[in-house]
C-alpha positions as CSV (number, residue, x, y, z in Angstrom):
1,G,55.6,105.7,144.3
2,L,58.7,106.6,146.4
3,F,58.9,110.1,147.8
4,F,62.1,111.5,149.3
5,A,62.1,114.0,152.1
6,E,64.0,117.3,151.8
7,K,65.3,117.0,155.4
8,P,66.2,114.1,157.7
9,P,63.5,113.0,160.2
10,T,63.3,114.8,163.5
11,K,61.4,112.1,165.4
12,H,62.7,108.6,165.9
13,P,60.2,106.0,167.2
14,H,61.2,102.7,168.8
15,A,59.6,99.3,168.5
16,L,59.2,97.7,172.0
17,V,58.7,93.9,171.9
18,I,57.0,92.4,174.9
19,R,56.8,88.6,174.8
20,N,56.6,85.5,176.9
21,K,58.8,82.6,175.6
22,S,57.9,80.2,178.4
23,I,54.6,79.2,176.7
24,D,53.6,75.7,177.8
25,I,50.0,74.9,176.8
26,P,48.7,71.4,177.8
27,A,46.6,69.5,175.3
28,G,42.8,69.9,175.8
29,V,43.0,73.2,177.8
30,A,40.5,75.8,176.5
31,D,41.6,78.8,178.6
32,H,45.3,78.8,179.1
33,V,46.6,82.3,180.1
34,V,50.0,83.7,179.3
35,T,51.2,87.1,180.6
36,A,54.1,89.4,180.2
37,T,54.9,92.9,181.5
38,Y,57.3,95.8,180.7
39,E,57.9,98.9,182.8
40,L,58.7,102.0,180.8
41,P,61.9,103.8,181.9
42,V,61.0,107.1,180.1
43,D,57.9,109.0,179.0
44,V,56.6,107.9,175.6
45,E,53.7,108.2,173.2
46,A,52.3,104.9,171.9
47,L,51.8,105.2,168.1
48,S,50.7,101.7,167.2
49,V,50.4,98.2,168.5
50,Y,50.9,94.8,166.8
51,P,49.7,91.8,168.8
52,H,51.0,88.4,167.7
53,A,49.8,84.8,168.4
54,H,49.2,81.8,166.3
55,Y,46.2,79.5,165.8
56,L,45.5,78.7,169.5
57,G,45.1,82.4,170.3
58,K,41.7,83.1,171.7
59,R,41.6,86.5,173.5
60,L,44.4,89.1,173.3
61,E,44.5,92.0,175.7
62,A,47.1,94.7,176.5
63,F,46.9,97.7,178.7
64,A,49.2,100.2,180.5
65,L,48.9,100.6,184.3
66,L,49.9,104.2,184.9
67,P,51.9,105.3,188.0
68,D,48.7,107.0,189.3
69,G,46.8,103.7,189.2
70,T,44.7,104.4,186.1
71,T,44.5,102.0,183.2
72,N,44.9,102.8,179.5
73,W,43.8,100.0,177.2
74,L,46.1,99.5,174.3
75,I,44.2,96.7,172.5
76,R,41.6,94.1,173.3
77,I,40.6,91.4,170.8
78,A,37.9,89.1,172.1
79,D,38.0,86.6,169.3
80,W,41.6,86.4,167.9
81,D,42.0,85.3,164.3
82,F,45.6,84.5,163.1
83,N,44.7,85.7,159.6
84,W,43.8,89.2,160.9
85,Q,47.1,89.9,162.6
86,D,48.4,93.4,161.7
87,E,49.6,96.6,163.0
88,Y,46.9,98.8,164.5
89,R,47.7,102.5,164.5
90,Y,46.1,104.8,167.0
91,V,44.2,107.9,165.7
92,D,45.8,109.9,168.5
93,A,49.0,108.9,170.2
94,I,48.6,107.5,173.8
95,F,50.8,109.2,176.4
96,L,52.4,106.7,178.8
97,P,54.6,108.3,181.5
98,A,57.8,106.7,182.9
99,G,56.9,104.0,185.4
100,S,53.9,102.8,183.4
101,E,53.7,99.0,183.3
102,I,52.6,97.6,180.0
103,R,50.8,94.3,180.6
104,M,49.7,91.8,178.1
105,Q,47.4,88.8,178.8
106,Y,46.8,86.3,176.0
107,T,44.4,83.4,176.4
108,F,44.9,80.3,174.3
109,D,42.4,77.5,173.4
110,N,44.1,74.2,172.9
111,S,40.9,72.2,173.0
112,A,39.3,70.0,170.3
113,S,36.4,72.6,170.2
114,N,38.7,75.3,168.8
115,P,38.0,75.2,165.0
116,R,41.4,76.9,164.3
117,N,43.5,74.3,166.3
118,P,45.9,72.8,163.8
119,N,46.3,69.6,165.8
120,T,43.7,66.9,165.8
121,P,43.7,65.6,168.5
122,P,45.1,68.5,170.4
123,R,48.8,68.1,171.5
124,H,51.0,69.9,174.0
125,V,52.2,73.2,172.5
126,S,55.1,75.4,173.5
127,Y,56.9,78.5,172.2
128,G,58.2,78.3,168.7
129,Q,58.5,80.0,165.3
130,R,56.3,77.5,163.4
131,S,52.6,78.3,163.1
132,T,51.8,75.0,164.8
133,D,53.8,76.3,167.8
134,E,52.6,79.3,169.7
135,M,53.8,82.8,170.4
136,A,52.7,85.6,172.8
137,E,54.1,88.8,171.6
138,L,53.1,92.5,171.6
139,M,55.0,95.0,169.5
140,I,54.4,98.6,170.4
141,Q,55.8,101.5,168.4
142,V,56.6,104.3,170.8
143,L,58.0,107.8,170.5
144,P,60.0,109.0,173.5
145,R,58.7,112.4,174.6
146,A,62.3,113.7,174.9
147,P,64.5,112.8,171.9
148,S,67.4,112.4,174.3
149,D,65.6,109.4,175.9
150,L,65.7,107.3,172.8
151,D,69.1,105.6,173.5
152,A,68.1,104.9,177.1
153,L,64.8,103.3,176.0
154,R,66.6,101.2,173.4
155,Q,69.2,100.0,175.9
156,H,66.6,99.2,178.5
157,S,64.5,97.1,176.2
158,V,67.6,95.2,175.1
159,D,68.7,94.6,178.7
160,V,65.2,93.4,179.7
161,A,65.1,91.0,176.7
162,I,68.5,89.5,177.5
163,H,67.6,88.9,181.2
164,E,64.3,87.3,180.1
165,D,66.1,85.0,177.7
166,I,68.7,84.0,180.4
167,E,65.9,83.1,182.7
168,I,64.2,80.9,180.1
169,R,67.4,79.2,179.1
170,E,68.4,78.5,182.7
171,A,65.0,76.9,183.3
172,R,65.6,74.7,180.2
173,I,69.0,73.7,181.7
174,R,67.4,72.8,185.0
175,S,64.9,70.5,183.2
176,S,67.6,69.0,180.9
177,P,71.1,69.5,182.5
178,P,73.2,67.6,179.9
179,N,72.0,69.8,177.0
180,A,75.2,71.4,175.9
181,R,73.5,73.7,173.4
182,Q,71.4,75.3,176.2
183,H,74.6,75.9,178.2
184,F,76.2,77.5,175.2
185,N,73.2,79.7,174.5
186,V,72.9,81.0,178.1
187,A,76.6,81.6,178.2
188,M,76.4,83.7,175.1
189,R,73.6,85.8,176.6
190,Y,75.6,86.4,179.8
191,L,78.4,87.8,177.6
192,Q,75.9,90.4,176.3
193,I,75.2,91.8,179.8
């Protein structure tokens, strides 16, 4: 079932990842909100969206606030189900001009009334890779309007991710100063700037 093209591709999309790694959900809270934003440095067309959270996810929303003040919804899931996570492709690409701010807002339910809560009784949950931890991520496949903008978009998204990671790691150092591993990790990120 593999088919090979006669010519190389002429369009090169980029996967933007917008996330919040500072998740800190107290036990018993039914409406804990986590947000993240990303400002587009170039004009793009959004091709697909892939929201990601774990079992405490309740409501996942993402939209773009355009420079003219209008809002373009990218996805809105009123009753998140971890088993349904997938990539959602748009029928028509959504144009997002440079300066648009992509905003995600995820609501988590860490109460005993959440039938999907893996912890009985509920416990404090923070960011992590395990399904019993939580994540708030939004992957958006975008195509720069000008092919020459691809490298700038890639570099900008990497720079934003590095600075966000430094901020989180420095906060961890402030809460636990003698943690040598955190000092090492933040130093490695500074070397990437």
